Amino acid sequence: MSNDVQIFIQQVIIGLTTGGYLALIALGYTMVYGIIELINFAHGDLFALGFFISLVLFKAVDAPRPLEGPWLIIVLPLVFLVTMLLTGGLNMLIDRVAYRPLRRAPRLAPLLTAVGMSFVLEALYAIWQGPGQINYPQYFPRMNILRDTLQLDTFILFSSKDIFLFAVTIPLVIGLTLFIDRTRMGKAMRACAQDREAAAMMGINVNRVIAITFFIGGALAGAAGTVWGLYLNTGRFLMGFEAGLMAFTAAVLGGIGNVRGAVLGAFVIGMVKAISDGYISSGWTRVVIFGTLILLLVFRPSGILGSTQGIEKV
Amino acid sequence: MGSIARSWSQLPRVVRIVIALFVIVFAPIIIKQIELITNFGLLTQINRALIYVVLALGLNIVVGFAGLLDLGYAAFFAIGAYTFGLLTWPTHEIGTPFFIALWVCAAVAAVFGILIGTPTLRLRGDYLAIVTLAFGEIIPTAVRNMSNVTIRIGPWTLLDGFNMTNGSQGLVPLGKPDFGWFEQIFHLEPGTLRVGVDPTFWYFVIVMMAVLVLFVARRLEDSRLGRAWKAIREDETAADFMGVDPIRTKLLAFALGASFSGLAGVVFASMLGAIFPDLFRFQVSIFLLIIVVLSGMGNVLGVLIGGLIISLFDGVFLAQVLPPLFPDVDVQQLRWVFFGIGLLLIMVFRPQGLFPVGQGKRRPAFLDIKREPEQLSAEADAGIKMKGAG
């Protein structure tokens, strides 16, 4: 293969992996927006929290690097589980304190509290873990599959970590879609997304449904943060802001409120980011992504797959 | 608070103006005395606070009057400051005089306000907020990257490797206002005013700008345009039916708000003598929004007082008084915890802000918490019963 093709394939791999963790974050945005029409500004910061909590947990159990044997089979899933429970629980708590009192307020009021919440969380992370770049040790064993395992003559890097990333994100995304499509709670969530008042009249406990939505969104963001840490091995207290905006762009791209759309949008944004990083310049990537967001909202606010929300145009 | 405000408004206008002038002129003298005891650079902080007040008054037009949530207002501030930078940075050899650049920059900022407003103002409130936020992220990033601009159109090369903004190193030094004529008229020795160095000099420049902006904002508030803004804010559909053109009215709010921040950007850039992309981050937009929301949206005098209090709380209390008292804690990091919690508490418990708009003037409808239907029907029942009893 020529070098150009190899470079292109490498960018596609990077784009897909970026899309993988963005999808987990975008799902939280789209679910919350689908039900209470709130752009949960603090959502990206739960992703950062997942990063920090899993890091602290790994350090607390004094995990070997790389993880091996029972560590890989038992401790790694446990860390994921605890992190997801904690970030999900915190997201539920945030909803209870900051958004539920404003449920009947016009929609800009909770948006402002969400911005306030985001700043509080970011400042607390900076105090907790310091404002600099944080090193997340290489816990996950890294093997270059194409060159070392398969003995191919290529410089494309496709490692065990890439497989791990998809092994975490794909089951979670499929699990969530099944949960929403097949379970009673999923049905209640869809009902609330269509018409909250009617759902309440049908005997659905709307506040409980919203709390569970926040829990699931937070847990997925926590998983994304852990994946990011294990995959990229570095992070910062502000990482949630940037990733959150990208994931929100992805959710809008796919049609906000639309779960499958959010996943599709995340992969599109991941590719856009990788192509821009690789072929334009990483300095301009923010401009490219936010420019996409603006153009998208202006020309097609209902996204690619169409949103479940009727976008009012008055 | 209310009684002071009432007795103030009962004073004759001339007396009020004289008192205000008196305060403005003697404030630096008193502050100089305080500075002898403390070591805060208090006058510099007050200058900074007044610039934030001007910015907040501009944002108040957009958010408070017209009810459009703008999360990227710092972008217009950056555009004002950087246009001034382009016009006066010595390397560019343009050397525009300060007082011409001032109006050019305000106009450029207003044009950008219209440019970003035209396609986006049809969007619903929270989508507009995100678009403005994205715009606020794009501008500093673009500025950081424009240290090597090459523009080619077909065979013609317009710019080749042109260092427009000097990237993250920023533009240093920048132009200062020229008051040579003032010294000549009054036969002062050149350099008496210590233009651009002395905080007292900047104090008077900034106060002049603040008074101008305050005057414009007050006049706008009850003008035909101001009433149109409020009508749009309360109910866009109804306002449209009453003959208010929503797009034109909103665009004017965006353009006027942007021009205020363009003015502030020029004075800010010239006072600092240096600008960097990092000065115009998202945090600045949120800080200004906090001033407007905490002070009571749509209230011009509230924003003036609230802006002074909050900026001084930030610049003096958090940055200079607290750190020596708590040497072990990094107060600067706690700064956003204070502001974030402040924003949260205000939105949950006192959405009308600290200085709500007085009686007879309605606060923005998007802050009204709708009453529960049960409560409304209970009131209706009570009304019927009272009628029955009567």
XYZ file of C-alpha atoms in Angstrom:
704
model
C 0.000 0.000 0.000
C 1.218 3.478 -0.739
C 1.964 5.790 2.127
C -0.949 8.115 1.387
C -3.427 5.281 1.601
C -1.884 4.064 4.840
C -2.064 7.549 6.342
C -5.680 7.799 5.292
C -6.535 4.434 6.842
C -4.773 5.504 10.033
C -6.929 8.667 10.186
C -10.050 6.573 9.648
C -9.081 4.352 12.580
C -8.484 7.414 14.758
C -11.814 8.842 13.626
C -13.686 5.671 14.478
C -12.149 5.412 17.951
C -12.893 9.091 18.611
C -16.430 8.412 17.465
C -16.607 5.495 19.897
C -16.150 7.505 23.066
C -18.025 10.522 21.676
C -21.013 8.236 21.079
C -21.146 7.333 24.771
C -21.195 11.032 25.732
C -23.589 12.052 22.964
C -26.109 9.467 24.154
C -26.373 11.259 27.503
C -27.028 14.592 25.787
C -29.604 13.221 23.432
C -31.515 11.260 26.095
C -31.744 14.177 28.497
C -32.685 16.555 25.713
C -35.224 14.064 24.425
C -37.043 14.010 27.741
C -36.701 17.426 29.377
C -35.405 19.535 26.477
C -32.403 20.681 28.460
C -28.941 21.038 26.981
C -27.227 19.496 29.959
C -24.170 21.669 29.889
C -22.534 19.851 32.808
C -22.725 16.505 31.019
C -19.235 16.713 29.515
C -17.834 17.219 33.003
C -19.168 13.826 34.068
C -17.027 12.364 31.331
C -14.032 14.075 32.954
C -15.201 12.760 36.326
C -15.190 9.212 34.961
C -11.586 9.754 33.948
C -10.595 10.974 37.428
C -12.550 8.399 39.436
C -11.221 5.436 37.474
C -7.699 6.816 37.796
C -8.090 7.135 41.561
C -9.561 3.618 41.769
C -6.709 2.068 39.808
C -4.231 3.854 42.032
C -6.108 2.833 45.184
C -5.938 -0.885 44.354
C -2.345 -0.422 43.270
C -2.950 -2.045 39.898
C 0.044 -3.371 37.964
C 0.768 -1.839 34.586
C -0.089 -3.281 32.301
C -2.949 -5.185 33.916
C -2.683 -8.931 33.496
C -4.478 -12.163 34.364
C -7.139 -11.726 37.045
C -6.596 -7.957 37.104
C -7.770 -7.758 33.524
C -10.749 -10.053 33.980
C -11.985 -8.999 37.431
C -10.567 -5.622 38.470
C -10.988 -3.831 35.152
C -14.737 -4.537 34.882
C -15.120 -3.686 38.579
C -13.446 -0.319 38.052
C -15.803 0.348 35.159
C -18.789 -0.630 37.252
C -17.882 1.501 40.277
C -16.992 4.493 38.088
C -20.267 4.247 36.198
C -22.268 3.918 39.407
C -20.587 6.983 40.880
C -20.864 9.235 37.808
C -24.432 8.073 37.216
C -25.310 8.725 40.848
C -23.740 12.175 40.743
C -25.647 13.035 37.572
C -28.872 11.994 39.309
C -27.956 14.165 42.283
C -27.219 17.124 39.992
C -30.641 16.725 38.440
C -32.253 16.627 41.875
C -30.500 19.775 43.174
C -30.047 21.930 40.111
C -32.654 21.024 37.511
C -35.685 19.563 39.228
C -36.560 22.779 41.117
C -36.664 24.520 37.743
C -38.704 21.903 35.911
C -41.558 24.320 35.291
C -39.336 27.301 34.666
C -38.787 28.461 31.096
C -36.045 26.507 29.443
C -33.269 29.089 29.658
C -33.228 29.020 33.475
C -32.056 25.394 33.820
C -29.591 25.984 30.978
C -27.982 28.713 33.076
C -27.850 26.526 36.195
C -26.272 23.822 34.034
C -23.569 26.281 33.004
C -23.041 27.162 36.681
C -22.871 23.474 37.586
C -20.297 22.857 34.879
C -18.062 25.591 36.239
C -18.363 24.309 39.803
C -17.401 20.788 38.714
C -14.470 21.982 36.610
C -13.127 24.147 39.433
C -13.483 21.258 41.880
C -11.559 18.917 39.556
C -8.807 21.522 39.255
C -8.542 21.651 43.040
C -8.769 17.875 43.417
C -6.316 16.789 40.714
C -4.430 19.992 39.896
C -4.794 22.170 36.820
C -2.062 20.596 34.694
C -2.058 17.660 32.305
C -2.621 14.433 34.201
C -0.861 11.237 33.262
C -3.049 8.133 33.215
C -0.698 5.141 33.359
C -0.693 2.494 30.622
C -2.973 0.052 32.432
C -4.265 -1.660 29.356
C -1.732 -3.959 27.638
C -0.744 -2.518 24.309
C 0.002 -4.706 21.342
C 0.421 -3.568 17.783
C -1.796 -6.115 16.104
C -1.123 -5.533 12.410
C 2.644 -5.384 12.571
C 3.644 -7.482 15.569
C 0.891 -10.091 15.796
C -0.059 -10.486 12.153
C 3.445 -9.675 10.847
C 2.133 -7.315 8.147
C 4.435 -4.834 6.473
C 2.645 -1.624 7.353
C 2.966 1.292 9.710
C -0.769 1.542 10.401
C -1.212 1.348 14.146
C -4.154 -0.793 15.141
C -3.554 -1.946 18.678
C -5.237 -4.038 21.307
C -6.428 -0.748 22.803
C -8.505 0.026 19.718
C -10.205 -3.344 20.037
C -10.742 -2.727 23.736
C -12.393 0.631 23.014
C -14.904 -0.953 20.656
C -15.360 -3.906 22.999
C -16.576 -1.450 25.638
C -18.548 1.039 23.554
C -20.418 -1.258 21.162
C -22.026 -3.485 23.839
C -22.972 -0.413 25.887
C -24.627 1.270 22.905
C -26.459 -1.914 21.896
C -27.461 -2.517 25.509
C -28.892 0.977 25.750
C -30.908 0.670 22.544
C -32.293 -2.660 23.739
C -33.096 -1.126 27.111
C -35.003 1.728 25.500
C -36.769 -0.455 22.953
C -37.592 -3.546 25.002
C -38.027 -2.760 28.697
C -40.928 -1.187 30.580
C -38.665 1.601 31.796
C -37.522 2.221 28.222
C -41.131 2.478 27.153
C -41.784 4.958 29.971
C -38.816 7.011 28.790
C -40.119 7.088 25.243
C -43.528 8.091 26.540
C -42.030 10.951 28.560
C -40.053 12.099 25.535
C -43.239 12.304 23.481
C -45.409 14.079 25.997
C -44.446 14.442 29.605
C -47.864 15.511 30.847
C -49.706 12.751 29.066
C -47.187 10.242 30.423
C -47.807 11.525 33.935
C -51.551 11.108 33.425
C -50.974 7.504 32.385
C -49.467 6.876 35.800
C -45.794 7.141 34.896
C -43.676 8.636 37.648
C -42.046 11.269 35.452
C -39.501 12.459 38.007
C -38.304 8.894 38.473
C -37.985 8.381 34.737
C -35.987 11.605 34.451
C -33.751 10.576 37.364
C -33.044 7.226 35.697
C -32.320 8.962 32.403
C -29.772 11.145 34.161
C -28.310 8.064 35.853
C -27.869 6.211 32.570
C -26.448 9.281 30.834
C -23.975 9.867 33.664
C -22.950 6.201 33.760
C -22.274 6.157 30.013
C -20.233 9.358 30.309
C -18.297 7.777 33.190
C -17.556 4.730 31.032
C -16.429 7.041 28.228
C -14.080 8.840 30.633
C -12.549 5.542 31.755
C -12.143 4.395 28.158
C -10.513 7.695 27.259
C -8.055 7.363 30.173
C -7.081 3.806 29.306
C -6.900 4.640 25.612
C -5.195 8.048 25.479
C -3.407 8.034 28.865
C -3.706 11.759 29.441
C -6.363 14.227 30.507
C -7.090 17.541 32.135
C -9.771 19.090 34.315
C -11.189 20.969 31.295
C -11.338 17.903 29.046
C -15.062 17.569 29.656
C -15.886 20.969 28.214
C -14.332 20.283 24.840
C -15.458 16.664 24.561
C -18.910 17.728 25.717
C -19.259 20.332 22.977
C -18.120 17.842 20.366
C -20.536 15.219 21.667
C -23.331 17.777 21.681
C -22.526 18.622 18.061
C -22.734 14.904 17.344
C -26.106 14.636 19.064
C -27.484 17.559 17.044
C -26.011 16.131 13.853
C -27.811 12.849 14.400
C -31.051 14.566 15.339
C -31.354 15.497 18.973
C -33.474 13.096 20.987
C -32.683 10.318 18.528
C -30.556 7.593 20.148
C -29.345 5.917 16.941
C -28.749 9.327 15.417
C -26.462 10.301 18.293
C -24.259 7.263 17.657
C -24.130 7.936 13.923
C -23.424 11.645 14.560
C -20.609 10.745 16.953
C -18.853 8.679 14.296
C -19.298 11.432 11.709
C -17.853 14.038 14.093
C -15.044 11.648 15.029
C -14.143 11.322 11.351
C -14.377 15.081 10.793
C -12.030 15.620 13.725
C -9.536 13.003 12.531
C -9.535 14.300 8.943
C -9.152 17.894 10.138
C -6.339 16.920 12.533
C -4.586 14.921 9.859
C -5.056 17.017 6.750
C -5.698 20.613 7.847
C -4.096 21.320 11.207
C -5.060 20.375 14.740
C -5.114 24.078 15.581
C -8.076 24.607 13.257
C -10.018 21.512 14.339
C -12.089 23.433 16.888
C -13.008 25.950 14.223
C -13.998 23.159 11.833
C -16.135 21.358 14.410
C -17.846 24.419 15.843
C -18.311 25.783 12.333
C -20.036 22.493 11.483
C -22.227 22.943 14.546
C -23.273 26.462 13.528
C -23.983 25.517 9.904
C -25.884 22.488 11.083
C -28.095 24.372 13.503
C -28.779 27.043 10.928
C -29.565 24.841 7.946
C -30.711 21.524 9.350
C -31.578 21.766 13.052
C -33.367 18.414 12.922
C -30.144 16.542 12.045
C -29.443 13.706 9.605
C -31.856 11.119 10.903
C -34.428 13.663 12.015
C -35.035 14.486 15.622
C -37.796 13.046 17.740
C -38.552 16.591 18.798
C -40.718 18.664 16.553
C -38.394 21.635 16.079
C -40.623 24.655 16.342
C -39.784 27.255 13.816
C -41.307 30.501 14.981
C -31.938 49.613 49.379
C -35.337 50.457 48.006
C -35.757 53.564 50.154
C -32.353 54.902 49.092
C -33.266 54.359 45.465
C -36.602 56.114 45.989
C -35.193 59.190 47.730
C -32.472 59.340 45.048
C -35.042 59.409 42.283
C -36.986 62.142 44.096
C -34.024 64.541 43.968
C -34.107 67.149 41.202
C -32.240 66.102 38.110
C -29.601 68.857 38.371
C -28.777 67.837 41.940
C -28.425 64.224 40.877
C -26.060 65.119 38.035
C -23.970 67.331 40.317
C -23.706 64.589 42.935
C -22.752 62.036 40.301
C -20.079 64.340 38.840
C -18.787 65.040 42.339
C -18.464 61.312 43.068
C -16.799 60.624 39.716
C -14.223 63.414 40.087
C -13.346 62.865 43.714
C -13.356 59.067 43.611
C -9.748 58.807 42.322
C -8.501 61.158 45.049
C -10.135 59.078 47.766
C -8.995 55.880 46.124
C -5.420 57.219 45.990
C -5.604 57.733 49.760
C -6.853 54.172 50.255
C -4.087 52.900 48.017
C -1.537 54.496 50.345
C -2.708 52.178 53.125
C -3.487 49.051 51.150
C -1.625 47.667 48.210
C -4.345 46.507 45.859
C -3.891 48.736 42.835
C -7.486 49.682 43.608
C -7.841 52.252 40.833
C -6.669 49.744 38.221
C -9.229 47.305 39.570
C -11.939 49.955 39.337
C -10.948 50.658 35.743
C -11.226 46.976 34.987
C -14.568 46.791 36.764
C -15.895 49.728 34.731
C -14.855 48.028 31.492
C -16.783 44.956 32.626
C -19.752 47.216 33.399
C -19.679 48.561 29.828
C -19.504 45.006 28.488
C -22.292 43.881 30.788
C -24.468 46.809 29.658
C -23.988 45.642 26.075
C -24.822 42.059 27.007
C -27.801 43.361 28.944
C -29.261 44.714 25.709
C -29.044 41.266 24.135
C -29.986 39.110 27.129
C -31.919 41.459 29.390
C -33.864 43.605 26.931
C -34.283 41.293 23.963
C -34.202 38.006 25.903
C -31.670 36.322 23.597
C -29.263 34.126 25.553
C -25.771 34.828 24.232
C -23.051 32.520 25.583
C -20.306 33.855 23.328
C -20.394 37.571 23.953
C -16.620 37.673 24.602
C -16.180 37.041 20.866
C -17.321 40.596 20.113
C -15.039 41.898 22.847
C -12.207 40.016 21.145
C -13.185 41.376 17.738
C -13.129 44.944 19.074
C -9.779 44.462 20.780
C -8.163 42.648 17.859
C -9.426 45.121 15.262
C -7.799 47.808 17.366
C -4.700 45.630 17.521
C -4.582 45.264 13.732
C -5.022 48.999 13.264
C -2.373 50.107 15.751
C 0.169 47.293 16.129
C 3.440 48.930 14.993
C 4.450 45.932 12.829
C 1.434 46.486 10.578
C 2.488 50.131 10.065
C -1.061 51.421 9.925
C -0.923 53.499 13.097
C -4.551 54.604 13.206
C -5.212 57.294 15.822
C -7.048 56.016 18.907
C -10.184 58.104 18.489
C -10.692 57.014 14.885
C -9.920 53.365 15.674
C -12.469 53.492 18.518
C -15.404 54.038 16.155
C -14.028 51.762 13.448
C -13.741 48.908 15.947
C -17.222 49.465 17.358
C -18.560 49.390 13.795
C -16.610 46.229 12.922
C -17.943 44.508 16.047
C -21.477 45.571 15.115
C -21.016 44.163 11.601
C -19.919 40.848 13.107
C -22.976 40.995 15.366
C -25.169 41.249 12.277
C -23.174 38.566 10.448
C -23.601 36.013 13.214
C -27.136 37.191 13.964
C -28.636 37.089 10.478
C -28.598 33.320 9.970
C -29.055 32.306 13.602
C -31.715 34.552 15.083
C -34.503 32.364 13.732
C -33.322 29.608 16.044
C -35.029 28.742 19.291
C -33.544 30.100 22.541
C -31.306 27.240 23.610
C -30.077 26.548 20.083
C -29.172 30.218 19.752
C -27.231 29.907 23.018
C -25.189 27.029 21.582
C -24.549 28.801 18.278
C -23.248 31.875 20.081
C -21.132 29.650 22.320
C -19.620 27.973 19.265
C -18.955 31.410 17.759
C -17.301 32.469 21.019
C -15.005 29.425 20.760
C -14.235 29.944 17.083
C -13.001 33.544 17.349
C -10.164 33.046 19.893
C -9.104 29.810 18.168
C -9.038 31.514 14.784
C -7.091 34.447 16.237
C -4.556 32.042 17.712
C -4.053 30.424 14.305
C -3.849 33.558 12.198
C -0.158 34.220 12.657
C 0.591 32.954 9.178
C -2.193 33.844 6.779
C -1.866 32.958 3.114
C -4.739 33.857 0.816
C -4.635 32.819 -2.819
C -7.413 33.374 -5.301
C -6.564 31.473 -8.452
C -3.202 32.696 -9.700
C -3.169 35.803 -7.480
C -1.612 35.665 -4.062
C -3.287 38.272 -1.892
C -1.451 37.505 1.311
C 1.556 35.276 1.740
C 2.507 34.188 5.214
C 1.075 37.376 6.664
C 1.430 37.563 10.451
C -1.952 39.041 11.262
C -2.490 38.323 14.962
C 0.907 37.047 16.113
C -0.737 33.859 17.423
C -0.695 33.108 21.118
C 2.168 35.546 21.755
C -0.331 38.332 21.253
C -0.012 41.872 19.961
C 2.380 44.119 21.896
C 2.527 47.159 22.083
C -0.673 48.843 21.009
C -1.711 52.429 20.337
C -2.486 54.897 23.098
C -4.872 57.821 22.890
C -3.156 61.088 21.959
C -3.962 63.968 24.266
C -1.184 66.274 23.008
C -3.754 68.872 21.897
C -5.122 69.013 25.433
C -1.679 69.769 26.849
C -1.079 72.379 24.150
C -4.344 74.209 24.780
C -3.723 74.442 28.498
C 0.002 75.157 28.001
C 0.976 72.099 30.008
C 4.368 70.562 29.640
C 4.284 67.590 27.256
C 3.796 64.391 29.190
C 1.988 65.889 32.194
C -1.044 63.692 31.588
C 1.123 60.562 31.538
C -1.118 59.220 28.825
C -1.575 55.494 28.874
C 0.503 54.892 31.977
C -1.361 56.512 34.815
C -4.448 54.641 36.057
C -6.023 58.011 36.921
C -5.824 59.013 33.266
C -7.452 55.751 32.209
C -10.029 56.184 34.947
C -11.299 59.355 33.291
C -11.229 57.845 29.788
C -13.145 54.791 30.960
C -15.623 56.830 33.007
C -16.374 58.919 29.914
C -17.031 55.760 27.948
C -19.112 54.270 30.753
C -21.233 57.419 31.073
C -21.807 57.488 27.320
C -22.805 53.829 27.232
C -24.941 54.156 30.348
C -26.731 57.143 28.826
C -27.375 55.276 25.573
C -28.589 52.193 27.437
C -30.955 54.259 29.605
C -32.344 56.117 26.614
C -32.769 52.866 24.701
C -34.565 51.192 27.571
C -37.802 53.146 27.204
C -37.438 54.079 23.551
C -39.605 52.654 20.809
C -36.842 50.137 20.064
C -36.464 49.222 23.734
C -40.187 48.544 24.009
C -40.001 46.439 20.846
C -37.192 44.385 22.419
C -39.227 43.762 25.518
C -42.272 42.864 23.466
C -40.206 40.275 21.580
C -38.803 38.991 24.843
C -42.226 38.509 26.374
C -43.966 36.969 23.389
C -42.448 36.949 19.958
C -45.568 35.835 18.127
C -47.727 38.497 19.737
C -45.114 41.180 19.060
C -44.943 40.088 15.427
C -48.707 40.499 15.111
C -48.493 43.965 16.629
C -46.203 45.031 13.804
C -42.780 44.551 15.436
C -40.373 43.032 12.938
C -38.715 40.305 15.050
C -35.631 39.724 12.919
C -34.819 43.398 12.473
C -35.378 44.127 16.166
C -33.238 41.217 17.298
C -30.504 42.123 14.824
C -30.413 45.647 16.222
C -30.015 44.195 19.711
C -27.134 42.023 18.515
C -25.484 44.879 16.634
C -25.822 47.438 19.451
C -24.700 44.932 22.081
C -21.712 44.007 19.930
C -20.762 47.652 19.330
C -20.686 48.282 23.099
C -18.271 45.408 23.537
C -16.255 46.678 20.568
C -15.797 50.013 22.381
C -14.872 48.217 25.582
C -12.448 46.019 23.648
C -10.589 49.051 22.261
C -10.203 50.733 25.643
C -9.250 47.432 27.265
C -6.608 46.692 24.616
C -5.173 50.197 24.735
C -5.089 50.237 28.536
C -3.313 46.889 28.781
C -1.106 47.730 25.798
C -1.137 44.036 24.872
C -3.731 41.458 23.874
C -3.654 37.668 23.742
C -6.262 35.168 22.523
C -6.524 33.766 26.057
C -7.989 37.028 27.361
C -11.259 36.318 25.561
C -12.070 32.810 26.660
C -15.502 31.334 27.362
C -15.081 32.241 31.037
C -15.295 35.939 30.162
C -18.648 35.429 28.456
C -19.937 33.549 31.480
C -18.551 36.113 33.919
C -20.455 38.853 32.063
C -23.574 36.733 31.949
C -23.296 36.222 35.701
C -23.132 40.003 36.180
C -26.249 40.517 34.078
C -28.214 37.668 35.657
C -27.191 38.410 39.251
C -27.889 42.116 38.888
C -31.385 41.558 37.600
C -31.736 41.213 33.858
C -32.857 44.214 31.936
C -32.123 46.656 34.755
C -29.538 49.193 33.553
C -28.703 50.716 36.957
C -28.748 47.239 38.500
C -26.133 46.111 35.999
C -24.024 49.189 36.803
C -24.074 48.535 40.551
C -23.975 44.742 40.258
C -21.160 44.880 37.722
C -19.046 47.086 39.992
C -19.701 44.901 43.028
C -19.060 41.585 41.273
C -15.955 42.699 39.385
C -14.465 44.272 42.496
C -15.384 41.186 44.535
C -13.502 39.177 41.924
C -10.542 41.512 41.375
C -9.987 42.795 44.900
C -11.568 40.418 47.396
C -10.897 37.053 45.712
C -7.648 37.997 44.003
C -5.994 40.173 46.653
C -7.662 40.135 50.080
C -8.245 36.396 50.509
C -4.908 34.883 49.370
C -2.810 36.416 52.208
C -5.471 35.345 54.734
C -5.502 31.739 53.522
C -1.984 31.103 52.259
C -2.563 27.326 52.064
C -5.576 27.461 49.753
C -5.417 28.404 46.103
C -8.236 30.937 46.094
C -7.967 31.550 42.360
C -9.067 27.991 41.755
C -11.996 28.420 44.100
C -13.067 31.470 42.117
C -15.263 29.521 39.720
C -16.711 27.480 42.549
C -17.994 30.754 44.032
C -19.345 32.023 40.747
C -20.846 28.707 39.671
C -22.608 28.213 42.995
C -23.715 31.860 42.923
C -25.278 31.366 39.496
C -26.944 28.138 40.644
C -28.383 29.615 43.821
C -29.659 32.722 42.053
C -31.385 30.718 39.332
C -32.994 28.343 41.814
C -33.985 30.759 44.575
C -34.055 34.290 43.194
C -34.353 34.172 39.412
C -35.215 37.865 39.279
C -31.666 38.783 40.423
C -30.422 41.010 43.218
C -31.825 44.243 41.827
C -34.988 43.177 40.053
C -36.653 45.534 37.615
C -38.969 47.781 39.612
C -42.733 47.656 39.772
C -44.576 48.339 36.569
C -41.721 46.918 34.562
C -41.868 43.199 33.958
C -38.876 41.010 34.275
C -38.014 38.670 31.411
C -40.740 36.093 30.954
C -38.202 33.347 30.518
C -37.330 33.705 34.173
C -40.899 33.451 35.403
C -41.553 30.152 37.065
C -44.919 28.958 35.843
C -47.372 28.303 38.578
C -48.676 24.819 39.105
C -52.050 24.264 37.458
C -53.488 23.129 40.826
C -52.425 26.404 42.366
C -54.115 28.374 39.603
C -57.330 26.407 39.887
C -57.237 26.813 43.675
C -56.979 30.567 43.194
C -59.826 30.478 40.724
C -61.908 28.509 43.236
C -61.093 31.037 45.940
C -62.187 33.815 43.601
C -65.508 32.131 42.929
C -66.097 31.574 46.643
C -65.329 35.204 47.412
C -67.738 36.309 44.742
C -70.320 33.962 46.176
C -69.821 35.357 49.674
C -70.050 38.932 48.377
